[in-house]
Amino acid sequence: MSREKFERIKEFAKDKETPCLIIDLDVIRKNYENLQTYLPWATIYYAVKANPDDAVVSLLRDLGSNFDVASRYELDQLLRLGVSPDRMSFGNTIKKEKDIAYFYEKGVRLFVTDSIADIDKLSRAAPGSKVFFRLLTEGLGADWPLSKKFGSHPDLARQLMKTAMRFGLEPYGISFHPGSQQRDVGQWSSALAIVAQLFNWARHDLKVDLKMINMGGGFPANYLEPTDSLEQYAQDIKRFLDNSFGLVWPEKIVIEPGRSMAGDAGVIVSEIINIAKKSVHERYPWVFLDIGKFGGLIETLDESIKYPIYFEGQGSVEEVILAGPTCDSMDILYERTPYFMPSSAKIGDRVYILTTGAYTQSYSSVYFNGFPPLKSYILPPA
Ligand SMILES: *Cc1c(COP(=O)(O)O)cnc(C)c1O
């Protein structure tokens, strides 16, 4: 973020009650354009859960994005905002039959699956629809892995494809998610090799030409730990696709960016509530902010996501422990990861938590300890 932009955000937030999230739509637009530039062969389905703000969704709608939808509530929101159902996929493997029926009734015809029971539901509630099969990945190398819970082993995926066909659904493609904030691009390589095997198997044994690879999200936002550039990811993934598919790539390559689209677009403005030591000789002071795990920073769980944090003030810095305001002892942000605060910082000062545009507001709790859900504002144009 440029100095000038940061000053604008600070100025805009000046009279706002904290904590609050300031969203910069210019960054979302830029991220969308960068994805198009570096991955021109990919079709973008924005993962709505990352930041479902109406303004964010409307901007992406206008830019031509498609949407990865996880619940009937997200579907209702998208319909309200005028997104047509042929720009959506129901990308959650865990769905009630009546919700599948609701999506189908509204016109959605593209569904993910990873189990026999789910295919059973799809065959009844969304007859004839296109289905894609999610593979299990381990999420190794990811800061927020998403492993284990979703997808099936390739052996089971073969069975699922057969079953789907028998049930009159259209086997359409294979999906995986390499793990969110995936810092090891090699994870795409191993997944794509398995995807290619499944494409071959479907062609020869099932006599079906699968059309789509859905590579999920995983592209990075800019937190404390450095990552390769998006351009580098794109180059590497293109090479992996060449390795696995040669000259003839599948018809449709989908990406579902969430974090990489919205993460860098947000700044949380917070305030220091208290600075305190627990004992006379304690080394590091505790700094309590007015936002914590329950106010929207749940991804600090296990200190997985390390947000860049900016304190006002000058002078020498000292290492601190950062914690949130609620009466739950797990509401600690960072105890092991070193964070530093200028010695001049004091109670009442503002603190800026950067790269908080994704997975913050949508995760904030509803009135735990009476604290309202995280409020957000769109930064007005300059
Ligand atoms: C959450 C999610 C995404 C977004 O992942 P990011 O790593 O945030 O880009 C994409 N696809 C699916 C199916 C998801 O559940």
mmCIF file with all atom_site columns, C-alpha atoms and ligand atoms in Angstrom, residues 45 47 49-50 68 91-92 134 146 150 176-177 179-182 214 216-219 256-261 358-359, ligand 1:
data_model
loop_
_atom_site.group_PDB
_atom_site.id
_atom_site.type_symbol
_atom_site.label_atom_id
_atom_site.label_alt_id
_atom_site.label_comp_id
_atom_site.label_asym_id
_atom_site.label_entity_id
_atom_site.label_seq_id
_atom_site.pdbx_PDB_ins_code
_atom_site.Cartn_x
_atom_site.Cartn_y
_atom_site.Cartn_z
_atom_site.occupancy
_atom_site.B_iso_or_equiv
_atom_site.pdbx_formal_charge
_atom_site.auth_seq_id
_atom_site.auth_comp_id
_atom_site.auth_asym_id
_atom_site.auth_atom_id
_atom_site.pdbx_PDB_model_num
ATOM   1  C CA . TYR A 1 45  ? -15.178 -17.525 -9.833  1.00 0.00 ? 45  TYR A CA 1
ATOM   2  C CA . ALA A 1 47  ? -15.168 -17.121 -3.538  1.00 0.00 ? 47  ALA A CA 1
ATOM   3  C CA . LYS A 1 49  ? -17.115 -16.075 1.588   1.00 0.00 ? 49  LYS A CA 1
ATOM   4  C CA . ALA A 1 50  ? -13.819 -14.162 1.637   1.00 0.00 ? 50  ALA A CA 1
ATOM   5  C CA . ASP A 1 68  ? -18.293 -19.594 -6.123  1.00 0.00 ? 68  ASP A CA 1
ATOM   6  C CA . GLY A 1 91  ? -19.054 -24.982 -4.594  1.00 0.00 ? 91  GLY A CA 1
ATOM   7  C CA . ASN A 1 92  ? -19.746 -26.390 -1.144  1.00 0.00 ? 92  ASN A CA 1
ATOM   8  C CA . ARG A 1 134 ? -13.432 -32.387 -5.630  1.00 0.00 ? 134 ARG A CA 1
ATOM   9  C CA . LEU A 1 146 ? -8.525  -26.444 4.320   1.00 0.00 ? 146 LEU A CA 1
ATOM   10 C CA . PHE A 1 150 ? -13.297 -31.695 1.572   1.00 0.00 ? 150 PHE A CA 1
ATOM   11 C CA . PHE A 1 176 ? -9.144  -29.201 -5.859  1.00 0.00 ? 176 PHE A CA 1
ATOM   12 C CA . HIS A 1 177 ? -8.108  -26.486 -3.452  1.00 0.00 ? 177 HIS A CA 1
ATOM   13 C CA . GLY A 1 179 ? -4.874  -24.794 0.655   1.00 0.00 ? 179 GLY A CA 1
ATOM   14 C CA . SER A 1 180 ? -5.445  -21.133 1.413   1.00 0.00 ? 180 SER A CA 1
ATOM   15 C CA . GLN A 1 181 ? -2.476  -18.741 1.442   1.00 0.00 ? 181 GLN A CA 1
ATOM   16 C CA . GLN A 1 182 ? -0.569  -21.563 -0.220  1.00 0.00 ? 182 GLN A CA 1
ATOM   17 C CA . ASN A 1 214 ? -11.263 -26.010 -11.047 1.00 0.00 ? 214 ASN A CA 1
ATOM   18 C CA . GLY A 1 216 ? -9.821  -23.378 -6.248  1.00 0.00 ? 216 GLY A CA 1
ATOM   19 C CA . GLY A 1 217 ? -8.092  -20.541 -4.431  1.00 0.00 ? 217 GLY A CA 1
ATOM   20 C CA . GLY A 1 218 ? -4.774  -20.560 -2.619  1.00 0.00 ? 218 GLY A CA 1
ATOM   21 C CA . PHE A 1 219 ? -3.239  -17.493 -4.238  1.00 0.00 ? 219 PHE A CA 1
ATOM   22 C CA . GLU A 1 256 ? -11.741 -19.365 -7.247  1.00 0.00 ? 256 GLU A CA 1
ATOM   23 C CA . PRO A 1 257 ? -9.726  -16.576 -5.643  1.00 0.00 ? 257 PRO A CA 1
ATOM   24 C CA . GLY A 1 258 ? -10.964 -15.291 -2.302  1.00 0.00 ? 258 GLY A CA 1
ATOM   25 C CA . ARG A 1 259 ? -8.045  -14.216 -0.152  1.00 0.00 ? 259 ARG A CA 1
ATOM   26 C CA . SER A 1 260 ? -5.931  -12.948 -3.048  1.00 0.00 ? 260 SER A CA 1
ATOM   27 C CA . MET A 1 261 ? -8.845  -10.864 -4.320  1.00 0.00 ? 261 MET A CA 1
ATOM   28 C CA . ALA A 1 358 ? -10.547 -11.245 3.529   1.00 0.00 ? 358 ALA A CA 1
ATOM   29 C CA . TYR A 1 359 ? -11.968 -13.564 6.180   1.00 0.00 ? 359 TYR A CA 1
HETATM 30 C C1 . LIG B 2 .   ? -12.613 -20.751 0.465   1.00 0.00 ? 1   LIG B C1 1
HETATM 31 C C2 . LIG B 2 .   ? -12.622 -21.318 -0.897  1.00 0.00 ? 1   LIG B C2 1
HETATM 32 C C3 . LIG B 2 .   ? -11.959 -20.661 -1.937  1.00 0.00 ? 1   LIG B C3 1
HETATM 33 C C4 . LIG B 2 .   ? -11.119 -19.423 -1.733  1.00 0.00 ? 1   LIG B C4 1
HETATM 34 O O1 . LIG B 2 .   ? -9.839  -19.753 -1.331  1.00 0.00 ? 1   LIG B O1 1
HETATM 35 P P1 . LIG B 2 .   ? -8.711  -18.646 -1.092  1.00 0.00 ? 1   LIG B P1 1
HETATM 36 O O2 . LIG B 2 .   ? -7.539  -19.423 -0.667  1.00 0.00 ? 1   LIG B O2 1
HETATM 37 O O3 . LIG B 2 .   ? -9.236  -17.700 -0.086  1.00 0.00 ? 1   LIG B O3 1
HETATM 38 O O4 . LIG B 2 .   ? -8.496  -17.948 -2.393  1.00 0.00 ? 1   LIG B O4 1
HETATM 39 C C5 . LIG B 2 .   ? -12.056 -21.205 -3.191  1.00 0.00 ? 1   LIG B C5 1
HETATM 40 N N1 . LIG B 2 .   ? -12.767 -22.322 -3.434  1.00 0.00 ? 1   LIG B N1 1
HETATM 41 C C6 . LIG B 2 .   ? -13.412 -22.999 -2.460  1.00 0.00 ? 1   LIG B C6 1
HETATM 42 C C7 . LIG B 2 .   ? -14.182 -24.206 -2.781  1.00 0.00 ? 1   LIG B C7 1
HETATM 43 C C8 . LIG B 2 .   ? -13.346 -22.516 -1.171  1.00 0.00 ? 1   LIG B C8 1
HETATM 44 O O5 . LIG B 2 .   ? -13.976 -23.184 -0.180  1.00 0.00 ? 1   LIG B O5 1
#
